[in-house]
Amino acid sequence: MRTMSRRALLAGSAGGASAALLSAAPTAAARPKPATTCASYRAEYHFTVPDQWKNDPQRPIWIDGEYHYYYLYNPDYLTGGTTAGTAWRLATSSDLVAFTDRGIAVPKDATPNGDVWSGSAVVDSDNTAGFGAGAVIVLATMAPDEVTQAQYLHYSTDGGRTFTSHGTGPVLPNPGVRDFRDPKVIRDEERGRWVMTLAEGNKVGFYHSADLKSWTYVSGFIKDGIGVLECPDLFRIRAADGTWKWVLGVSANGKGAGLPSTYAYWTGTFDGSVFTSDAADPQWLDHGWDWYGAVTFEKRNANGTLDPAARYAIGWLNHWDYANTTPTIDCDGFNGTDSIVREVTLKRAASGTFYLASRPVAALDDHVSRTVNLGDLEVAGTRPLDYTGTAYELTTEITWDQLTGAGLQLRRSTDGGRHIDAGIYRDYAFVNRRNTVNPDASGNWQESKSPFDPSARTVRLRVLVDRTSVEMFIDDGRYVHSCEAFPYLVDTGLALFTIDGRAVFRNTVIREFAVRR
């Protein structure tokens, strides 16, 4: 992923976060007095880095019955200085909810090339690279002079736990361009070769290799108007009707064009060299402000069998616009939270267009510690509920005859002055964090929106609330909103609301989770 200057950004970057939070505090209600003891803002059931800093997720791979999840990690975040920059840290999981930390796998500054940026890991089952059958190969961007980006190879012969640099030279040198990073590698079994996608400014480059060491450029996919393309993704998936589609995804900052700043994707075809999209403009896998650097990866069952009709996805719950602003530093000593892992499927809309739908990973059901069934609730105006909490999931189906808007007030203060709103209004669905503490000091990125058809007079909401985040899944999950928010820990209330009408919130259920750490 891009940084303005990766070492400069990460050096001493914890300083000033508290001041930024103070400037973001809402004025609708009085600020609570500081607690006499330091309370934790660490998420209850989302993945968080054990300490220091994390940013980009790296695509998890399946090894010996476990997902190996690598991510960019800076162990020197709180001290900064010349040691700033990222390594790859590893966590493993069998269900993608509970993770076990395994420490640093690909170290930074182990060679003169410095720190290690985003890339991808693959299992080289056929020993194409010559490090042994089953070796784990990482291709990642490094920039020895902090400017010239190129792709370097690291290999592991112990099941992906520790890696060794393959010399000090790149396996794919920079051809003289500014943006040349984030390699994503897949195996083309049909043609017996490896395929790499690479972020190159407004282009995704495609490359071939027989051995993961020598790469040949074959084509490029160009898209302007959504910012610099980063962290490309390429996969094939099957819809329920049997249709196969290739999907090309990128992280992109579309804020300047009034678009999301998350994961843009195109469905289309791929002949092994050239990707042809079904439409010129992308769709977006998330419409919130904070689902960046996301990756998708294979869904496998307990014995390792691949599911061709689904993938998993995980994103960084943060954004470079305010990456160092978080209350987790002071009490918890870390900055880095991920979205819940979601299952992604390919669906066909009534118009014939294919799109990706999302839902939280099914294994979340195995970690439920408490269920509160509120049944059907009639609402006209604002209805506070007899429930308090800082981390939970709420599901409901809202039905109405006539109204302008409806939804939830999450993490509500006692006097009702602070809250996060999530729901529908006229012809769009939204999450609005304006009335609580949040990282956007500019005030420009407070309400995220996605299309909604009010003529249906019904909407299903599934909302995941944790101590510093909200994720809302709408209807079948075609639209999702993920965002950071930092409500005071004393703000634990919950209310339902309608605007200009009456609605019934049917089958309203709250679930809490307990996840081992």
PDB file of N, CA, C and O in Angstrom, residues 62 65 298-307:
ATOM      1  N   TRP A  62      -4.118 -21.153   3.489  1.00  0.00           N
ATOM      2  CA  TRP A  62      -4.516 -22.343   4.240  1.00  0.00           C
ATOM      3  C   TRP A  62      -3.339 -23.307   4.322  1.00  0.00           C
ATOM      4  O   TRP A  62      -2.824 -23.764   3.284  1.00  0.00           O
ATOM      5  N   GLY A  65      -4.649 -27.169   8.016  1.00  0.00           N
ATOM      6  CA  GLY A  65      -5.893 -27.017   8.763  1.00  0.00           C
ATOM      7  C   GLY A  65      -6.099 -25.667   9.412  1.00  0.00           C
ATOM      8  O   GLY A  65      -7.055 -25.490  10.181  1.00  0.00           O
ATOM      9  N   GLU A 298      -9.422 -17.688  -0.188  1.00  0.00           N
ATOM     10  CA  GLU A 298     -10.189 -18.910  -0.413  1.00  0.00           C
ATOM     11  C   GLU A 298     -10.968 -19.339   0.815  1.00  0.00           C
ATOM     12  O   GLU A 298     -10.467 -19.265   1.943  1.00  0.00           O
ATOM     13  N   LYS A 299     -12.186 -19.814   0.575  1.00  0.00           N
ATOM     14  CA  LYS A 299     -12.962 -20.444   1.633  1.00  0.00           C
ATOM     15  C   LYS A 299     -12.752 -21.952   1.558  1.00  0.00           C
ATOM     16  O   LYS A 299     -12.982 -22.569   0.528  1.00  0.00           O
ATOM     17  N   ARG A 300     -12.300 -22.514   2.663  1.00  0.00           N
ATOM     18  CA  ARG A 300     -12.079 -23.966   2.735  1.00  0.00           C
ATOM     19  C   ARG A 300     -12.802 -24.534   3.945  1.00  0.00           C
ATOM     20  O   ARG A 300     -12.939 -23.870   4.964  1.00  0.00           O
ATOM     21  N   ASN A 301     -13.278 -25.783   3.789  1.00  0.00           N
ATOM     22  CA  ASN A 301     -13.914 -26.433   4.934  1.00  0.00           C
ATOM     23  C   ASN A 301     -12.851 -27.088   5.802  1.00  0.00           C
ATOM     24  O   ASN A 301     -11.645 -26.954   5.558  1.00  0.00           O
ATOM     25  N   ALA A 302     -13.287 -27.804   6.830  1.00  0.00           N
ATOM     26  CA  ALA A 302     -12.349 -28.315   7.834  1.00  0.00           C
ATOM     27  C   ALA A 302     -11.288 -29.245   7.248  1.00  0.00           C
ATOM     28  O   ALA A 302     -10.170 -29.318   7.761  1.00  0.00           O
ATOM     29  N   ASN A 303     -11.619 -29.976   6.179  1.00  0.00           N
ATOM     30  CA  ASN A 303     -10.618 -30.880   5.598  1.00  0.00           C
ATOM     31  C   ASN A 303      -9.853 -30.246   4.437  1.00  0.00           C
ATOM     32  O   ASN A 303      -9.085 -30.913   3.751  1.00  0.00           O
ATOM     33  N   GLY A 304     -10.071 -28.956   4.234  1.00  0.00           N
ATOM     34  CA  GLY A 304      -9.308 -28.237   3.231  1.00  0.00           C
ATOM     35  C   GLY A 304      -9.948 -28.152   1.866  1.00  0.00           C
ATOM     36  O   GLY A 304      -9.370 -27.556   0.951  1.00  0.00           O
ATOM     37  N   THR A 305     -11.143 -28.713   1.696  1.00  0.00           N
ATOM     38  CA  THR A 305     -11.808 -28.666   0.399  1.00  0.00           C
ATOM     39  C   THR A 305     -12.203 -27.233   0.057  1.00  0.00           C
ATOM     40  O   THR A 305     -12.774 -26.508   0.876  1.00  0.00           O
ATOM     41  N   LEU A 306     -11.920 -26.825  -1.160  1.00  0.00           N
ATOM     42  CA  LEU A 306     -12.186 -25.468  -1.606  1.00  0.00           C
ATOM     43  C   LEU A 306     -13.652 -25.299  -1.978  1.00  0.00           C
ATOM     44  O   LEU A 306     -14.243 -26.149  -2.652  1.00  0.00           O
ATOM     45  N   ASP A 307     -14.251 -24.190  -1.557  1.00  0.00           N
ATOM     46  CA  ASP A 307     -15.618 -23.837  -1.932  1.00  0.00           C
ATOM     47  C   ASP A 307     -15.539 -22.862  -3.107  1.00  0.00           C
ATOM     48  O   ASP A 307     -15.133 -21.710  -2.921  1.00  0.00           O
TER      49      ASP A 307
END
